[in-house]
Short mmCIF file of C-alpha atoms and ligand atoms in Angstrom, two decimals:
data_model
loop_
_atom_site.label_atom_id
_atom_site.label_comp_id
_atom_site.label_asym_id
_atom_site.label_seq_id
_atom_site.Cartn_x
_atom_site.Cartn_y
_atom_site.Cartn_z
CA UNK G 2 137.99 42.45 141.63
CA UNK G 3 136.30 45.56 142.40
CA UNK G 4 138.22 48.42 141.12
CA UNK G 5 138.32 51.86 142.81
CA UNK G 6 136.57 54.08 140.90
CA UNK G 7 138.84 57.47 140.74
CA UNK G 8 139.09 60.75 139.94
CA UNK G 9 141.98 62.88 137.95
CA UNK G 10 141.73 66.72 138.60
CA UNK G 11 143.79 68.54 135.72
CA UNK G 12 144.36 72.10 134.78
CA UNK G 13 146.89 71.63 132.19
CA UNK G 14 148.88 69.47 129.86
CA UNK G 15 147.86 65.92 132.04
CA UNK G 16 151.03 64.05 131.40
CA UNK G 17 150.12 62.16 134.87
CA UNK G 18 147.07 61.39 133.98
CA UNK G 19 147.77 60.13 130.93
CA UNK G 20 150.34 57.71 132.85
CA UNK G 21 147.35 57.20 135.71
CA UNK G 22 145.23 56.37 132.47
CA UNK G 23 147.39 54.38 131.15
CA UNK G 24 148.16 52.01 134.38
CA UNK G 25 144.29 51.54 134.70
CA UNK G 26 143.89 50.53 131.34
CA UNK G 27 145.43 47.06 132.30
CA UNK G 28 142.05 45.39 133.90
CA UNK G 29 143.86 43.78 137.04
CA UNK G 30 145.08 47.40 138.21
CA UNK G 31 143.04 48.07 141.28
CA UNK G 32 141.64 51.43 140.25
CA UNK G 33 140.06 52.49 137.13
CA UNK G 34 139.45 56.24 135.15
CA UNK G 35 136.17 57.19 136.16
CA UNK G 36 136.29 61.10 135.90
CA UNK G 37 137.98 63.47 134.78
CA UNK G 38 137.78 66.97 136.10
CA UNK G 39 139.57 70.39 134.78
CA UNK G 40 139.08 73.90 136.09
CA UNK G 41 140.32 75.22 133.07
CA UNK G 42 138.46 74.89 129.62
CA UNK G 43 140.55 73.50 126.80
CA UNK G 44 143.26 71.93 129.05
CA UNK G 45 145.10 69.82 126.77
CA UNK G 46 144.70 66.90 128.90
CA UNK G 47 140.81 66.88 128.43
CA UNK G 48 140.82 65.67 124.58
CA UNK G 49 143.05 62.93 125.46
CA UNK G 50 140.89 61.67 128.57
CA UNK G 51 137.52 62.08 126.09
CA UNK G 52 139.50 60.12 123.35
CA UNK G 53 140.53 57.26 125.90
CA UNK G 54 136.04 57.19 126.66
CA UNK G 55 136.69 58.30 129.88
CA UNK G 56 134.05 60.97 130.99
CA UNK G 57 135.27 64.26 131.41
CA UNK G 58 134.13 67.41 133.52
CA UNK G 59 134.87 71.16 132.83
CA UNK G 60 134.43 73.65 136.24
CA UNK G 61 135.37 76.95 135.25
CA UNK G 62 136.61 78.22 138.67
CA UNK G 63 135.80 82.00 137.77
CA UNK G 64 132.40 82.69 138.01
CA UNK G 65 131.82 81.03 141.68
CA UNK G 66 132.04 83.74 144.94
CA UNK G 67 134.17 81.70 146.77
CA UNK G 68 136.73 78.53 146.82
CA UNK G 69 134.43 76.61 149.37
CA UNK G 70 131.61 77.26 146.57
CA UNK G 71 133.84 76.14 143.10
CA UNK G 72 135.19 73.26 145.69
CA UNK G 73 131.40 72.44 146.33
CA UNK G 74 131.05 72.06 142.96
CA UNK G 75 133.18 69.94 142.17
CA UNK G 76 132.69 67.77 145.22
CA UNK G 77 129.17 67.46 144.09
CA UNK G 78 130.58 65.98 140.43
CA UNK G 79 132.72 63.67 142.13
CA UNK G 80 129.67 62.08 144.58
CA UNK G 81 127.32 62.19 141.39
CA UNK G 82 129.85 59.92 139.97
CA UNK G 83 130.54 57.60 142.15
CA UNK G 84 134.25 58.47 142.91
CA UNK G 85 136.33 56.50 145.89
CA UNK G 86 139.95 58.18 145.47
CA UNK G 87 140.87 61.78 143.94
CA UNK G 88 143.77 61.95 142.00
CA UNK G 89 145.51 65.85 141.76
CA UNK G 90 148.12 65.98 138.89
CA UNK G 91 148.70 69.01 137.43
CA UNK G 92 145.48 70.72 139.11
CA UNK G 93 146.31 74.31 139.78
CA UNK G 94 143.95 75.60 142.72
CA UNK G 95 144.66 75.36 145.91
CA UNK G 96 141.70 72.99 147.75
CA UNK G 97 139.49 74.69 150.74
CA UNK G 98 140.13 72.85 153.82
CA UNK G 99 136.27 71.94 154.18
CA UNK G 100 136.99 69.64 150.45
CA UNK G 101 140.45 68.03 151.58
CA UNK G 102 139.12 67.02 155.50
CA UNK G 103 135.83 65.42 153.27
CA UNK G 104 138.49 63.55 150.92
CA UNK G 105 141.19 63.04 153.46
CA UNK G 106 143.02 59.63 153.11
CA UNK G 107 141.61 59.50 149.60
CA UNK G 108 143.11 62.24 148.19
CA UNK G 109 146.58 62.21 146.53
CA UNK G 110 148.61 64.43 144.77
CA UNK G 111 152.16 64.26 142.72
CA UNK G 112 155.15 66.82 143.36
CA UNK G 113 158.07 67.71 141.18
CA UNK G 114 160.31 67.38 144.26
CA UNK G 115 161.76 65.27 147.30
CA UNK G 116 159.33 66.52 149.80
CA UNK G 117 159.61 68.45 152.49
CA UNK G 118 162.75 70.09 149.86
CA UNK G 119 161.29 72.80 147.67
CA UNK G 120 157.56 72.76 148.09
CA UNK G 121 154.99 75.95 146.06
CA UNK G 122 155.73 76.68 142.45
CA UNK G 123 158.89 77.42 140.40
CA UNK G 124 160.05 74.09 141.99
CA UNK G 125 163.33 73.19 139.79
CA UNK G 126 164.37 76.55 140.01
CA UNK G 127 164.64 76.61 143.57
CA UNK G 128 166.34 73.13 143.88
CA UNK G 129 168.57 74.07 140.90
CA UNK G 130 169.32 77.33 143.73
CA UNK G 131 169.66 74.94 146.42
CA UNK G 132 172.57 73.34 144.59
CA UNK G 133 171.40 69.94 145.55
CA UNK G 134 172.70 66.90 143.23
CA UNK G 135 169.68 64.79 143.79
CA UNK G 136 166.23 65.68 143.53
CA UNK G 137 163.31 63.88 142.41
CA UNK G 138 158.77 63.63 143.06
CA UNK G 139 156.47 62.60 145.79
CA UNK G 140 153.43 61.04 145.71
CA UNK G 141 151.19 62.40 149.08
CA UNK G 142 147.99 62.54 151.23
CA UNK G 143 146.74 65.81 150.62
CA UNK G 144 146.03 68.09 153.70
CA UNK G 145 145.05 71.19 154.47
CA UNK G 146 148.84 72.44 153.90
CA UNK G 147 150.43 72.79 150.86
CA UNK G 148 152.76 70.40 149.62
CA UNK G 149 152.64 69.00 153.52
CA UNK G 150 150.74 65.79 153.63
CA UNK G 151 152.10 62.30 154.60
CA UNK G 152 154.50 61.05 152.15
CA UNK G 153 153.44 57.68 150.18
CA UNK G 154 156.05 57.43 147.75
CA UNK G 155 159.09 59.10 145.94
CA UNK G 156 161.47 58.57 143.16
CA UNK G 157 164.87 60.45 142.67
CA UNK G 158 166.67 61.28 139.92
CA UNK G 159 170.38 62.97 139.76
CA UNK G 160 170.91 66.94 139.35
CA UNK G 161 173.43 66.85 136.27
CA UNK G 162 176.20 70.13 135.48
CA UNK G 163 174.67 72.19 133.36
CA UNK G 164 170.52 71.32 134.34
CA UNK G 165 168.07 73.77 133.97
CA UNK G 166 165.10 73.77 135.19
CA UNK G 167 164.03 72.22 132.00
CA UNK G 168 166.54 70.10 131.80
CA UNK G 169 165.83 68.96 135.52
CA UNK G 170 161.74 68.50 135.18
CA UNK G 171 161.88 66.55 131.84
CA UNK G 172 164.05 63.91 134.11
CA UNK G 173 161.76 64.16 137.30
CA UNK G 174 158.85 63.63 134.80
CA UNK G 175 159.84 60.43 133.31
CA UNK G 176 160.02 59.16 137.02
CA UNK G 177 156.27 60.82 137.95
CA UNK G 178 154.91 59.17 135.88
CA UNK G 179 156.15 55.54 136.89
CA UNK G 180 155.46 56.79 140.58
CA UNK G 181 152.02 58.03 140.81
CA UNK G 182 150.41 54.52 139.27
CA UNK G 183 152.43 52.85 141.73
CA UNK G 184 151.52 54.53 144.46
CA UNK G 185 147.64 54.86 143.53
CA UNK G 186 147.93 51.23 143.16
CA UNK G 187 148.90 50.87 147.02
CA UNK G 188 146.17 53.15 148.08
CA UNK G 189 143.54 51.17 145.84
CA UNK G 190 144.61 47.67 147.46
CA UNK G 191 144.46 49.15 150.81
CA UNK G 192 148.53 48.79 151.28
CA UNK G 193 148.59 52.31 152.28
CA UNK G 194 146.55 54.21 154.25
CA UNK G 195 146.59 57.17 156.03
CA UNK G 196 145.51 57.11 159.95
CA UNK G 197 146.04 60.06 162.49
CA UNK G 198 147.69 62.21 160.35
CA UNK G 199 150.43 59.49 158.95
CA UNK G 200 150.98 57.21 155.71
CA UNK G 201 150.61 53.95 157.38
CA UNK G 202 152.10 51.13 155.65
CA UNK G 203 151.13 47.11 155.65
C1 GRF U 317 153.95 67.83 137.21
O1 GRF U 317 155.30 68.15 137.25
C2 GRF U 317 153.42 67.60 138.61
O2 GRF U 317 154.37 67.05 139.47
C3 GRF U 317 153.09 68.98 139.06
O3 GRF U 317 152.58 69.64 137.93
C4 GRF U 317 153.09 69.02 136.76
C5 GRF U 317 151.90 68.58 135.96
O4 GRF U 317 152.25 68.05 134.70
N1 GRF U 317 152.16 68.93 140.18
P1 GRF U 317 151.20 67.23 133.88
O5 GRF U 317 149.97 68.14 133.68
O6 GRF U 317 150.83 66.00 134.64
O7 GRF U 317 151.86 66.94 132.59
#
């Protein structure tokens, strides 16, 4: 089996990728940890990934001019390496559109909520507002809009009396991190795929 070689872009604590990591460690999942790419220097989830032997990347975002340019960069690090699919988890930049119409229908990212509910930051906090009793993740496309791209999976979990919004993502967590291995797994076999603007199933 050929595997598809992929990409995690991190900025932070990389509990996803550790669960992306962890799916792909099993030789008969269809992608494997080639890369793995931070924007921030010391994020924690960079010793893990080197630990694990997976190769890791550091591209401070401050000293380029412009987003296309720190996008270019990293673009160029993902080509130099080989990489099919691009994995965001955690990875806190917003993409130029020029880098998400190149990876388009190979880029995916994971979302503390039940898309299109609650998308942006301070996510918890706003469904915790919202008063709803369920709320959950979604795995998606990426496109140029945030938080906007065809759904390919989600996972719910219940709101319960007395949540905060710590409470609330320490539940949602637990489910990410079943949901984005499951859902790079349908991308990777080519059981999802995403064709004029839509997740299309088979
Ligand atoms: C997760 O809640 C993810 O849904 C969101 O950012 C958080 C990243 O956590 N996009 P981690 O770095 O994967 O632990």
């Amino acid at each position: 089996m050929v595997r598809a070689r992929t990409a995690i872009l991190i900025s932070g604590r990389g509990s996803n990728m550790r669960a992306l990591i962890a799916a792909a460690d099993d030789a008969s999942f269809p992608a494997e940890i080639a890369l793995v790419v931070s924007n921030v220097e010391g994020a924690e989830g960079l010793s893990y990934a080197a630990a694990a032997g997976i190769p890791t990347k550091v591209i401070p975002h401050k000293p380029f001019a412009s987003r296309e340019a720190f996008d270019g960069a990293m673009d160029a690090a993902l080509v130099e390496t080989g990489i099919e699919i691009v994995c965001l988890a955690g990875f806190m930049r917003i993409l130029s559109d020029g880098f998400v119409r190149k990876w388009e229908g190979k880029l995916l990212n994971i979302h503390p909520s039940l898309l299109p509910s609650f998308k942006g930051v301070h996510v918890h906090e706003q469904a915790l507002r919202a008063g709803v009793r369920i709320s959950g993740c979604t795995v998606h496309f990426v496109v140029p809009e945030l938080d906007a791209g065809p759904i390919i999976d989600q996972a719910h979990v219940r709101v319960e009396p007395g949540d905060t919004p710590q409470t609330l993502a320490a539940r949602v967590l637990v489910e990410e991190h079943k949901l984005y291995p499951a859902a790079l797994k349908l991308l990777a076999e080519g059981k999802v795929a995403l064709r004029n603007g839509q997740a299309v199933f088979r």
